[in-house]
């Protein structure tokens, strides 16, 4: 993997193709109108358009922790996380106060930040201290592009127009099991959801 933990990792030939992402695919499957508004017309949810979503903020906090591990820094990230959360809260509330009839109130923003802080601190007490010594970080928030295959005359061929694009949240080598794991961090991002989901999926290869 080398020392570049952020990639990008692009399969040759995908650079100039139109990109399909997992979120785009899910939106298309769930609601075509939503997909059209987001991906064709560029319409975003109010909070997403103003500042990074709460899920993005959570990803950034975890990415910062694993980047520190990669550089050999095993110090607790809790103070750094609190600073990132406070900056996001202040920025988001400032933007809300400049809007007329905002969809999300400042009190809701504060509640979301409070819930995320509690979730992150709990996660660190359960996983973070252990990960600081048991894993080697290979990739963090690394973008990738791979070809898409399509049925063609009884077989398969690489799609001439589209490629699949995404981002690897985390790729680690677990020293205890001597295996690599692909980690996908999951957070709730909707404004009406209060709980942080600690659904970390680890898939061995």
Short mmCIF file of C-alpha atoms in Angstrom, two decimals:
data_model
loop_
_atom_site.label_atom_id
_atom_site.label_comp_id
_atom_site.label_asym_id
_atom_site.label_seq_id
_atom_site.Cartn_x
_atom_site.Cartn_y
_atom_site.Cartn_z
CA UNK A 1 0.00 0.00 0.00
CA UNK A 2 2.91 2.37 0.53
CA UNK A 3 2.80 5.35 2.85
CA UNK A 4 -0.07 7.21 1.16
CA UNK A 5 -3.05 6.28 3.35
CA UNK A 6 -5.41 8.58 1.44
CA UNK A 7 -5.05 7.15 -2.07
CA UNK A 8 -6.49 7.83 -4.52
CA UNK A 9 -6.69 4.33 -5.97
CA UNK A 10 -8.03 4.44 -9.52
CA UNK A 11 -8.13 1.51 -11.90
CA UNK A 12 -6.57 2.66 -15.21
CA UNK A 13 -9.17 3.65 -17.78
CA UNK A 14 -11.77 4.96 -15.29
CA UNK A 15 -10.51 8.55 -15.07
CA UNK A 16 -12.71 10.02 -17.80
CA UNK A 17 -15.87 7.98 -17.25
CA UNK A 18 -19.08 9.15 -15.62
CA UNK A 19 -19.18 8.06 -12.00
CA UNK A 20 -21.82 6.13 -10.06
CA UNK A 21 -21.54 6.05 -6.26
CA UNK A 22 -23.20 3.93 -3.62
CA UNK A 23 -25.27 6.87 -2.34
CA UNK A 24 -26.37 7.72 -5.87
CA UNK A 25 -27.39 4.11 -6.50
CA UNK A 26 -29.33 3.92 -3.22
CA UNK A 27 -31.12 7.18 -3.93
CA UNK A 28 -32.06 5.99 -7.43
CA UNK A 29 -33.40 2.70 -6.05
CA UNK A 30 -35.31 4.32 -3.17
CA UNK A 31 -36.80 7.35 -4.93
CA UNK A 32 -36.10 8.36 -8.52
CA UNK A 33 -37.34 11.92 -7.88
CA UNK A 34 -34.90 12.33 -5.01
CA UNK A 35 -32.09 10.99 -7.19
CA UNK A 36 -32.98 13.41 -9.97
CA UNK A 37 -33.06 16.40 -7.61
CA UNK A 38 -29.74 15.53 -5.97
CA UNK A 39 -27.70 14.24 -8.90
CA UNK A 40 -29.15 16.03 -11.92
CA UNK A 41 -30.49 19.32 -10.56
CA UNK A 42 -28.02 19.71 -7.70
CA UNK A 43 -30.69 20.27 -5.01
CA UNK A 44 -29.47 19.37 -1.53
CA UNK A 45 -31.12 19.08 1.88
CA UNK A 46 -30.90 22.35 3.78
CA UNK A 47 -28.42 21.20 6.42
CA UNK A 48 -26.27 19.34 3.89
CA UNK A 49 -26.11 22.43 1.72
CA UNK A 50 -25.01 24.64 4.63
CA UNK A 51 -22.34 22.53 6.29
CA UNK A 52 -21.08 18.96 6.46
CA UNK A 53 -23.72 16.56 7.71
CA UNK A 54 -23.43 15.01 11.14
CA UNK A 55 -22.36 11.75 9.48
CA UNK A 56 -19.54 13.50 7.62
CA UNK A 57 -18.48 15.12 10.88
CA UNK A 58 -18.34 11.73 12.57
CA UNK A 59 -16.30 10.29 9.70
CA UNK A 60 -13.88 13.21 9.95
CA UNK A 61 -13.41 12.61 13.67
CA UNK A 62 -12.65 8.92 13.18
CA UNK A 63 -10.40 9.67 10.20
CA UNK A 64 -8.43 12.11 12.32
CA UNK A 65 -7.95 9.41 14.97
CA UNK A 66 -6.71 6.77 12.51
CA UNK A 67 -4.45 9.26 10.73
CA UNK A 68 -2.82 9.92 14.12
CA UNK A 69 -2.34 6.18 14.63
CA UNK A 70 -0.73 5.88 11.21
CA UNK A 71 1.79 8.57 12.19
CA UNK A 72 2.55 6.77 15.46
CA UNK A 73 0.55 9.10 17.72
CA UNK A 74 -1.40 6.95 20.23
CA UNK A 75 -2.53 9.87 22.40
CA UNK A 76 -6.23 10.10 23.25
CA UNK A 77 -8.18 12.01 20.56
CA UNK A 78 -11.01 13.15 22.84
CA UNK A 79 -9.91 16.80 23.22
CA UNK A 80 -9.27 17.08 19.48
CA UNK A 81 -12.71 15.61 18.74
CA UNK A 82 -14.41 18.04 21.13
CA UNK A 83 -12.72 20.94 19.33
CA UNK A 84 -13.90 19.66 15.92
CA UNK A 85 -17.46 19.22 17.21
CA UNK A 86 -17.57 22.70 18.75
CA UNK A 87 -16.29 24.30 15.53
CA UNK A 88 -18.94 22.50 13.47
CA UNK A 89 -21.68 23.44 15.94
CA UNK A 90 -20.69 27.12 15.92
CA UNK A 91 -20.43 27.26 12.13
CA UNK A 92 -23.77 25.54 11.59
CA UNK A 93 -25.67 27.65 14.13
CA UNK A 94 -24.20 30.84 12.65
CA UNK A 95 -25.49 29.83 9.23
CA UNK A 96 -28.90 28.88 10.61
CA UNK A 97 -29.29 32.27 12.25
CA UNK A 98 -28.78 33.95 8.88
CA UNK A 99 -31.66 31.98 7.32
CA UNK A 100 -35.37 32.71 7.35
CA UNK A 101 -37.50 29.84 8.67
CA UNK A 102 -34.67 27.27 8.86
CA UNK A 103 -35.63 23.60 8.69
CA UNK A 104 -33.34 22.81 11.63
CA UNK A 105 -33.22 24.85 14.82
CA UNK A 106 -30.06 25.69 16.79
CA UNK A 107 -31.31 23.54 19.68
CA UNK A 108 -31.55 20.54 17.31
CA UNK A 109 -28.01 21.16 16.12
CA UNK A 110 -26.75 21.27 19.69
CA UNK A 111 -28.60 18.02 20.47
CA UNK A 112 -27.07 16.30 17.45
CA UNK A 113 -23.58 17.41 18.44
CA UNK A 114 -24.21 16.28 22.03
CA UNK A 115 -25.35 12.84 20.84
CA UNK A 116 -22.41 12.46 18.47
CA UNK A 117 -19.94 13.46 21.18
CA UNK A 118 -21.37 10.82 23.51
CA UNK A 119 -21.25 8.20 20.76
CA UNK A 120 -17.65 8.98 19.85
CA UNK A 121 -16.47 8.94 23.46
CA UNK A 122 -18.24 5.61 24.01
CA UNK A 123 -16.73 4.21 20.81
CA UNK A 124 -13.24 5.21 21.91
CA UNK A 125 -13.67 3.55 25.31
CA UNK A 126 -14.77 0.30 23.61
CA UNK A 127 -12.68 0.20 20.41
CA UNK A 128 -10.24 3.09 20.22
CA UNK A 129 -7.83 2.20 23.00
CA UNK A 130 -7.65 -1.38 21.75
CA UNK A 131 -7.18 -0.34 18.12
CA UNK A 132 -4.30 1.92 19.11
CA UNK A 133 -2.18 -1.17 19.79
CA UNK A 134 -3.78 -4.02 17.80
CA UNK A 135 -3.94 -2.60 14.28
CA UNK A 136 -1.81 -1.15 11.51
CA UNK A 137 -3.60 1.53 9.47
CA UNK A 138 -3.32 1.02 5.69
CA UNK A 139 -5.92 3.39 4.21
CA UNK A 140 -8.06 6.21 5.62
CA UNK A 141 -10.85 7.96 3.66
CA UNK A 142 -9.21 6.86 0.40
CA UNK A 143 -11.18 7.47 -2.83
CA UNK A 144 -11.32 4.74 -5.45
CA UNK A 145 -12.70 4.07 -8.92
CA UNK A 146 -13.30 0.66 -10.46
CA UNK A 147 -14.82 -0.45 -13.77
CA UNK A 148 -18.47 -1.46 -14.04
CA UNK A 149 -19.28 -4.67 -15.89
CA UNK A 150 -22.43 -5.18 -17.96
CA UNK A 151 -24.04 -8.11 -19.71
CA UNK A 152 -23.07 -8.20 -23.37
CA UNK A 153 -23.92 -10.88 -25.96
CA UNK A 154 -24.05 -13.71 -23.46
CA UNK A 155 -20.99 -12.56 -21.55
CA UNK A 156 -19.61 -9.52 -19.76
CA UNK A 157 -17.83 -6.38 -20.83
CA UNK A 158 -16.58 -3.24 -19.11
CA UNK A 159 -19.18 -0.48 -19.39
CA UNK A 160 -17.90 2.08 -21.90
CA UNK A 161 -19.42 5.14 -20.14
CA UNK A 162 -19.65 4.52 -16.39
CA UNK A 163 -17.34 3.59 -13.51
CA UNK A 164 -18.10 2.95 -9.85
CA UNK A 165 -16.62 5.48 -7.44
CA UNK A 166 -16.51 5.61 -3.69
CA UNK A 167 -14.33 6.10 -0.65
CA UNK A 168 -12.77 3.51 1.65
CA UNK A 169 -13.41 4.61 5.23
CA UNK A 170 -10.65 2.47 6.68
CA UNK A 171 -8.44 -0.46 5.73
CA UNK A 172 -6.43 -2.03 8.53
CA UNK A 173 -4.13 -4.95 9.22
CA UNK A 174 -5.12 -6.57 12.50
CA UNK A 175 -1.98 -7.75 14.26
CA UNK A 176 -3.76 -10.26 16.50
CA UNK A 177 -5.58 -12.08 13.68
CA UNK A 178 -2.93 -11.30 11.04
CA UNK A 179 -5.64 -10.35 8.56
CA UNK A 180 -6.78 -7.27 6.72
CA UNK A 181 -10.19 -5.78 7.45
CA UNK A 182 -12.22 -3.29 5.46
CA UNK A 183 -14.09 -1.04 7.92
CA UNK A 184 -17.24 0.92 7.08
CA UNK A 185 -18.29 3.53 9.65
CA UNK A 186 -22.04 4.15 9.93
CA UNK A 187 -23.70 7.19 11.43
CA UNK A 188 -27.26 8.50 11.40
CA UNK A 189 -27.37 11.73 9.42
CA UNK A 190 -31.05 12.68 9.37
CA UNK A 191 -32.10 15.75 11.33
CA UNK A 192 -34.89 13.89 13.12
CA UNK A 193 -32.66 11.09 14.43
CA UNK A 194 -31.04 11.51 17.82
CA UNK A 195 -29.06 8.33 18.32
CA UNK A 196 -25.60 7.52 17.03
CA UNK A 197 -25.36 4.06 15.49
CA UNK A 198 -22.20 2.17 16.28
CA UNK A 199 -22.60 -0.18 13.31
CA UNK A 200 -19.00 -0.83 12.38
CA UNK A 201 -18.88 -3.54 9.75
CA UNK A 202 -15.60 -5.37 9.50
CA UNK A 203 -15.22 -7.66 6.52
CA UNK A 204 -12.16 -9.93 6.41
CA UNK A 205 -10.44 -10.67 3.12
#
